[in-house]
């Protein structure tokens, strides 16, 4: 895990602000995370059904390893917030590339837990936001491909 996160720390970062942080959720805390998600979900949606609650538990327990990535912009910096947030996304992508290079698979998820205030305060400090829940593990089966954007629609040559 440290080797993977050390790669994430080498992310392009204008102004050397390190506007991101990572919180590892250890295996013995995953049930506590599930309980937090359930309580936060019920507080926001008192009429939540069984399947919605099960989805919160499934979210918390998927994959053996979980890193919560935080966008932690430095307030008052001359580096625009936009650039600091871009760097947070890049740090997560570096983390995923490092995990895949070492033979693991990883997924970057947000979903409801990312945007709930109670969940955010359980991980993030003032001015910080959850940028993603990064789940890591060893692939149990070959990864499925999905449609990718058409190169010619996305890439163009500047010609003015
Ligand atoms: C900010 C962000 C949030 C995402 N959140 C989710 C999510 O909540 N659920 C989901 O199925 N995929 C989510 N994705 C997409 C997955 O990370 C991933 O791109 C997708 O599963 C396909 O994986 P692949 O591109 O490696 O094949 C998110 C991607 C980003 C960049």
PDB file of C-alpha atoms and ligand atoms in Angstrom:
ATOM      1  CA  UNK A   1       0.000   0.000   0.000  1.00  0.00           C
ATOM      2  CA  UNK A   2       2.796   2.403   0.856  1.00  0.00           C
ATOM      3  CA  UNK A   3       4.504   1.764  -2.493  1.00  0.00           C
ATOM      4  CA  UNK A   4       1.252   2.584  -4.304  1.00  0.00           C
ATOM      5  CA  UNK A   5       0.621   5.721  -2.275  1.00  0.00           C
ATOM      6  CA  UNK A   6       4.215   6.909  -2.725  1.00  0.00           C
ATOM      7  CA  UNK A   7       3.485   7.006  -6.463  1.00  0.00           C
ATOM      8  CA  UNK A   8       0.336   9.035  -5.825  1.00  0.00           C
ATOM      9  CA  UNK A   9       2.450  11.545  -3.884  1.00  0.00           C
ATOM     10  CA  UNK A  10       4.514  12.187  -7.034  1.00  0.00           C
ATOM     11  CA  UNK A  11       1.611  13.870  -8.791  1.00  0.00           C
ATOM     12  CA  UNK A  12       1.856  17.121 -10.755  1.00  0.00           C
ATOM     13  CA  UNK A  13       1.142  19.774  -8.149  1.00  0.00           C
ATOM     14  CA  UNK A  14       1.461  23.474  -9.051  1.00  0.00           C
ATOM     15  CA  UNK A  15       3.019  25.316  -6.129  1.00  0.00           C
ATOM     16  CA  UNK A  16       3.968  22.145  -4.194  1.00  0.00           C
ATOM     17  CA  UNK A  17       0.809  22.410  -2.124  1.00  0.00           C
ATOM     18  CA  UNK A  18      -0.068  18.705  -1.899  1.00  0.00           C
ATOM     19  CA  UNK A  19      -3.762  19.630  -2.125  1.00  0.00           C
ATOM     20  CA  UNK A  20      -4.853  16.070  -1.446  1.00  0.00           C
ATOM     21  CA  UNK A  21      -4.755  13.503   1.352  1.00  0.00           C
ATOM     22  CA  UNK A  22      -5.397   9.806   1.608  1.00  0.00           C
ATOM     23  CA  UNK A  23      -7.108   7.956   4.456  1.00  0.00           C
ATOM     24  CA  UNK A  24      -6.688   4.169   4.535  1.00  0.00           C
ATOM     25  CA  UNK A  25      -9.690   2.338   5.944  1.00  0.00           C
ATOM     26  CA  UNK A  26      -8.232  -0.840   7.455  1.00  0.00           C
ATOM     27  CA  UNK A  27     -10.031  -4.177   7.214  1.00  0.00           C
ATOM     28  CA  UNK A  28     -11.094  -4.082  10.862  1.00  0.00           C
ATOM     29  CA  UNK A  29     -12.798  -0.709  10.329  1.00  0.00           C
ATOM     30  CA  UNK A  30     -14.906  -1.654   7.325  1.00  0.00           C
ATOM     31  CA  UNK A  31     -17.878  -2.633   9.508  1.00  0.00           C
ATOM     32  CA  UNK A  32     -17.633   0.725  11.269  1.00  0.00           C
ATOM     33  CA  UNK A  33     -17.702   2.378   7.849  1.00  0.00           C
ATOM     34  CA  UNK A  34     -20.772   0.343   6.898  1.00  0.00           C
ATOM     35  CA  UNK A  35     -22.484   1.435  10.134  1.00  0.00           C
ATOM     36  CA  UNK A  36     -21.566   5.067   9.435  1.00  0.00           C
ATOM     37  CA  UNK A  37     -22.996   4.848   5.915  1.00  0.00           C
ATOM     38  CA  UNK A  38     -26.179   3.221   7.175  1.00  0.00           C
ATOM     39  CA  UNK A  39     -26.713   5.799   9.948  1.00  0.00           C
ATOM     40  CA  UNK A  40     -25.958   8.710   7.605  1.00  0.00           C
ATOM     41  CA  UNK A  41     -28.254   7.306   4.929  1.00  0.00           C
ATOM     42  CA  UNK A  42     -31.113   6.771   7.395  1.00  0.00           C
ATOM     43  CA  UNK A  43     -30.652  10.301   8.748  1.00  0.00           C
ATOM     44  CA  UNK A  44     -30.972  11.734   5.238  1.00  0.00           C
ATOM     45  CA  UNK A  45     -33.666   9.317   4.046  1.00  0.00           C
ATOM     46  CA  UNK A  46     -35.782   8.133   6.993  1.00  0.00           C
ATOM     47  CA  UNK A  47     -37.960   6.003   4.678  1.00  0.00           C
ATOM     48  CA  UNK A  48     -34.987   4.057   3.284  1.00  0.00           C
ATOM     49  CA  UNK A  49     -35.821   0.517   2.221  1.00  0.00           C
ATOM     50  CA  UNK A  50     -33.911  -2.685   2.947  1.00  0.00           C
ATOM     51  CA  UNK A  51     -32.241  -2.764  -0.467  1.00  0.00           C
ATOM     52  CA  UNK A  52     -30.930   0.786  -0.084  1.00  0.00           C
ATOM     53  CA  UNK A  53     -29.415  -0.087   3.304  1.00  0.00           C
ATOM     54  CA  UNK A  54     -27.923  -3.276   1.899  1.00  0.00           C
ATOM     55  CA  UNK A  55     -26.345  -1.220  -0.863  1.00  0.00           C
ATOM     56  CA  UNK A  56     -24.572   0.912   1.766  1.00  0.00           C
ATOM     57  CA  UNK A  57     -23.148  -2.211   3.427  1.00  0.00           C
ATOM     58  CA  UNK A  58     -22.155  -3.665   0.069  1.00  0.00           C
ATOM     59  CA  UNK A  59     -20.405  -0.395  -0.781  1.00  0.00           C
ATOM     60  CA  UNK A  60     -18.399  -0.401   2.455  1.00  0.00           C
ATOM     61  CA  UNK A  61     -17.329  -4.037   2.194  1.00  0.00           C
ATOM     62  CA  UNK A  62     -16.429  -4.360  -1.500  1.00  0.00           C
ATOM     63  CA  UNK A  63     -12.799  -5.182  -2.347  1.00  0.00           C
ATOM     64  CA  UNK A  64     -10.154  -5.983   0.267  1.00  0.00           C
ATOM     65  CA  UNK A  65      -8.528  -2.542   0.436  1.00  0.00           C
ATOM     66  CA  UNK A  66     -10.019   0.925   0.608  1.00  0.00           C
ATOM     67  CA  UNK A  67      -8.367   4.311   0.407  1.00  0.00           C
ATOM     68  CA  UNK A  68     -10.470   7.441   0.766  1.00  0.00           C
ATOM     69  CA  UNK A  69      -8.951  10.219  -1.336  1.00  0.00           C
ATOM     70  CA  UNK A  70      -9.549  13.770  -0.182  1.00  0.00           C
ATOM     71  CA  UNK A  71      -9.290  16.993  -2.111  1.00  0.00           C
ATOM     72  CA  UNK A  72      -7.565  19.304   0.365  1.00  0.00           C
ATOM     73  CA  UNK A  73      -7.113  22.666  -1.349  1.00  0.00           C
ATOM     74  CA  UNK A  74      -4.932  25.283   0.296  1.00  0.00           C
ATOM     75  CA  UNK A  75      -7.101  28.335   0.912  1.00  0.00           C
ATOM     76  CA  UNK A  76      -5.605  31.701   0.018  1.00  0.00           C
ATOM     77  CA  UNK A  77      -2.977  30.190  -2.264  1.00  0.00           C
ATOM     78  CA  UNK A  78      -2.262  31.972  -5.511  1.00  0.00           C
ATOM     79  CA  UNK A  79      -2.734  28.629  -7.246  1.00  0.00           C
ATOM     80  CA  UNK A  80      -6.352  28.541  -8.470  1.00  0.00           C
ATOM     81  CA  UNK A  81      -8.720  26.127  -6.751  1.00  0.00           C
ATOM     82  CA  UNK A  82      -9.406  24.514 -10.131  1.00  0.00           C
ATOM     83  CA  UNK A  83      -5.746  23.532 -10.482  1.00  0.00           C
ATOM     84  CA  UNK A  84      -5.651  22.143  -6.965  1.00  0.00           C
ATOM     85  CA  UNK A  85      -8.744  20.039  -7.667  1.00  0.00           C
ATOM     86  CA  UNK A  86      -7.249  18.834 -10.952  1.00  0.00           C
ATOM     87  CA  UNK A  87      -4.187  17.732  -9.005  1.00  0.00           C
ATOM     88  CA  UNK A  88      -6.386  15.725  -6.615  1.00  0.00           C
ATOM     89  CA  UNK A  89      -7.916  13.860  -9.554  1.00  0.00           C
ATOM     90  CA  UNK A  90      -4.468  13.272 -11.005  1.00  0.00           C
ATOM     91  CA  UNK A  91      -3.258  11.898  -7.667  1.00  0.00           C
ATOM     92  CA  UNK A  92      -6.067   9.359  -7.669  1.00  0.00           C
ATOM     93  CA  UNK A  93      -5.252   8.354 -11.236  1.00  0.00           C
ATOM     94  CA  UNK A  94      -1.590   7.928 -10.275  1.00  0.00           C
ATOM     95  CA  UNK A  95      -2.686   5.748  -7.372  1.00  0.00           C
ATOM     96  CA  UNK A  96      -4.750   3.588  -9.727  1.00  0.00           C
ATOM     97  CA  UNK A  97      -1.937   3.312 -12.274  1.00  0.00           C
ATOM     98  CA  UNK A  98       0.486   2.248  -9.548  1.00  0.00           C
ATOM     99  CA  UNK A  99      -1.951  -0.377  -8.282  1.00  0.00           C
ATOM    100  CA  UNK A 100      -2.495  -1.765 -11.772  1.00  0.00           C
ATOM    101  CA  UNK A 101       1.249  -1.740 -12.524  1.00  0.00           C
ATOM    102  CA  UNK A 102       1.750  -3.916  -9.444  1.00  0.00           C
ATOM    103  CA  UNK A 103      -0.878  -6.410 -10.633  1.00  0.00           C
ATOM    104  CA  UNK A 104      -3.862  -5.202  -8.641  1.00  0.00           C
ATOM    105  CA  UNK A 105      -7.115  -3.736  -9.870  1.00  0.00           C
ATOM    106  CA  UNK A 106      -8.690  -0.584  -8.580  1.00  0.00           C
ATOM    107  CA  UNK A 107     -11.913   1.332  -8.917  1.00  0.00           C
ATOM    108  CA  UNK A 108     -12.627   5.006  -8.248  1.00  0.00           C
ATOM    109  CA  UNK A 109     -16.141   5.405  -6.875  1.00  0.00           C
ATOM    110  CA  UNK A 110     -18.069   8.342  -5.519  1.00  0.00           C
ATOM    111  CA  UNK A 111     -21.813   7.750  -5.324  1.00  0.00           C
ATOM    112  CA  UNK A 112     -24.031   8.836  -2.468  1.00  0.00           C
ATOM    113  CA  UNK A 113     -21.382   8.355   0.286  1.00  0.00           C
ATOM    114  CA  UNK A 114     -19.135  10.923  -1.362  1.00  0.00           C
ATOM    115  CA  UNK A 115     -21.643  13.749  -1.117  1.00  0.00           C
ATOM    116  CA  UNK A 116     -23.237  13.202   2.280  1.00  0.00           C
ATOM    117  CA  UNK A 117     -22.220  15.712   4.955  1.00  0.00           C
ATOM    118  CA  UNK A 118     -21.952  13.214   7.823  1.00  0.00           C
ATOM    119  CA  UNK A 119     -19.720  10.898   5.790  1.00  0.00           C
ATOM    120  CA  UNK A 120     -17.621  13.840   4.655  1.00  0.00           C
ATOM    121  CA  UNK A 121     -16.980  15.052   8.206  1.00  0.00           C
ATOM    122  CA  UNK A 122     -15.993  11.517   9.247  1.00  0.00           C
ATOM    123  CA  UNK A 123     -13.066  11.718   6.810  1.00  0.00           C
ATOM    124  CA  UNK A 124     -12.479  15.291   5.749  1.00  0.00           C
ATOM    125  CA  UNK A 125     -11.479  18.416   7.619  1.00  0.00           C
ATOM    126  CA  UNK A 126     -12.661  21.970   7.072  1.00  0.00           C
ATOM    127  CA  UNK A 127     -12.511  22.912   3.389  1.00  0.00           C
ATOM    128  CA  UNK A 128     -11.776  19.342   2.303  1.00  0.00           C
ATOM    129  CA  UNK A 129     -13.990  17.067   0.219  1.00  0.00           C
ATOM    130  CA  UNK A 130     -14.040  13.386  -0.537  1.00  0.00           C
ATOM    131  CA  UNK A 131     -12.727  13.051  -4.088  1.00  0.00           C
ATOM    132  CA  UNK A 132     -13.279   9.330  -4.252  1.00  0.00           C
ATOM    133  CA  UNK A 133     -13.407   5.969  -2.552  1.00  0.00           C
ATOM    134  CA  UNK A 134     -10.632   3.962  -4.174  1.00  0.00           C
ATOM    135  CA  UNK A 135     -11.202   0.226  -3.817  1.00  0.00           C
ATOM    136  CA  UNK A 136      -8.250  -2.052  -4.527  1.00  0.00           C
ATOM    137  CA  UNK A 137      -7.734  -5.768  -4.743  1.00  0.00           C
ATOM    138  CA  UNK A 138      -6.618  -8.688  -6.855  1.00  0.00           C
ATOM    139  CA  UNK A 139      -8.889  -9.219  -9.843  1.00  0.00           C
ATOM    140  CA  UNK A 140     -11.010 -12.335  -9.397  1.00  0.00           C
ATOM    141  CA  UNK A 141     -11.723 -12.550 -13.143  1.00  0.00           C
ATOM    142  CA  UNK A 142     -10.520 -10.814 -16.299  1.00  0.00           C
ATOM    143  CA  UNK A 143     -11.603  -7.174 -16.268  1.00  0.00           C
ATOM    144  CA  UNK A 144     -14.474  -6.372 -18.607  1.00  0.00           C
ATOM    145  CA  UNK A 145     -13.888  -3.784 -21.286  1.00  0.00           C
ATOM    146  CA  UNK A 146     -16.493  -1.148 -22.005  1.00  0.00           C
ATOM    147  CA  UNK A 147     -17.001   1.209 -24.924  1.00  0.00           C
ATOM    148  CA  UNK A 148     -14.353   3.907 -25.119  1.00  0.00           C
ATOM    149  CA  UNK A 149     -14.676   7.311 -26.766  1.00  0.00           C
ATOM    150  CA  UNK A 150     -13.905   7.562 -30.446  1.00  0.00           C
ATOM    151  CA  UNK A 151     -10.354   8.938 -30.867  1.00  0.00           C
ATOM    152  CA  UNK A 152     -11.300  11.277 -33.731  1.00  0.00           C
ATOM    153  CA  UNK A 153     -14.137  12.841 -31.762  1.00  0.00           C
ATOM    154  CA  UNK A 154     -11.909  13.613 -28.797  1.00  0.00           C
ATOM    155  CA  UNK A 155      -8.576  14.457 -30.403  1.00  0.00           C
ATOM    156  CA  UNK A 156      -8.122  17.248 -32.920  1.00  0.00           C
ATOM    157  CA  UNK A 157      -5.264  19.164 -34.461  1.00  0.00           C
ATOM    158  CA  UNK A 158      -5.262  22.905 -33.777  1.00  0.00           C
ATOM    159  CA  UNK A 159      -5.326  24.721 -37.092  1.00  0.00           C
ATOM    160  CA  UNK A 160      -6.001  28.493 -37.093  1.00  0.00           C
TER     161      UNK A 160
HETATM  162  C1  LIG B   1     -14.863  11.090 -10.047  1.00  0.00           C
HETATM  163  C2  LIG B   1     -15.319   9.728 -10.494  1.00  0.00           C
HETATM  164  C3  LIG B   1     -16.306   9.082  -9.798  1.00  0.00           C
HETATM  165  C4  LIG B   1     -16.770   7.824 -10.199  1.00  0.00           C
HETATM  166  N1  LIG B   1     -17.746   7.231  -9.487  1.00  0.00           N
HETATM  167  C5  LIG B   1     -18.242   6.050  -9.895  1.00  0.00           C
HETATM  168  C6  LIG B   1     -19.274   5.425  -9.168  1.00  0.00           C
HETATM  169  O1  LIG B   1     -19.730   5.925  -8.137  1.00  0.00           O
HETATM  170  N2  LIG B   1     -19.757   4.245  -9.633  1.00  0.00           N
HETATM  171  C7  LIG B   1     -19.256   3.673 -10.778  1.00  0.00           C
HETATM  172  O2  LIG B   1     -19.740   2.600 -11.169  1.00  0.00           O
HETATM  173  N3  LIG B   1     -18.253   4.232 -11.461  1.00  0.00           N
HETATM  174  C8  LIG B   1     -17.737   5.408 -11.057  1.00  0.00           C
HETATM  175  N4  LIG B   1     -16.728   5.985 -11.756  1.00  0.00           N
HETATM  176  C9  LIG B   1     -16.197   5.278 -12.948  1.00  0.00           C
HETATM  177  C10 LIG B   1     -15.160   4.230 -12.560  1.00  0.00           C
HETATM  178  O3  LIG B   1     -14.126   4.822 -11.785  1.00  0.00           O
HETATM  179  C11 LIG B   1     -14.482   3.591 -13.783  1.00  0.00           C
HETATM  180  O4  LIG B   1     -14.107   4.566 -14.708  1.00  0.00           O
HETATM  181  C12 LIG B   1     -15.382   2.610 -14.460  1.00  0.00           C
HETATM  182  O5  LIG B   1     -15.770   1.636 -13.536  1.00  0.00           O
HETATM  183  C13 LIG B   1     -14.674   1.928 -15.650  1.00  0.00           C
HETATM  184  O6  LIG B   1     -13.423   1.529 -15.307  1.00  0.00           O
HETATM  185  P1  LIG B   1     -12.258   1.521 -16.403  1.00  0.00           P
HETATM  186  O7  LIG B   1     -12.324   2.865 -17.077  1.00  0.00           O
HETATM  187  O8  LIG B   1     -11.016   1.312 -15.616  1.00  0.00           O
HETATM  188  O9  LIG B   1     -12.570   0.391 -17.325  1.00  0.00           O
HETATM  189  C14 LIG B   1     -16.212   7.212 -11.348  1.00  0.00           C
HETATM  190  C15 LIG B   1     -15.180   7.862 -12.028  1.00  0.00           C
HETATM  191  C16 LIG B   1     -14.743   9.094 -11.610  1.00  0.00           C
HETATM  192  C17 LIG B   1     -13.626   9.784 -12.381  1.00  0.00           C
END
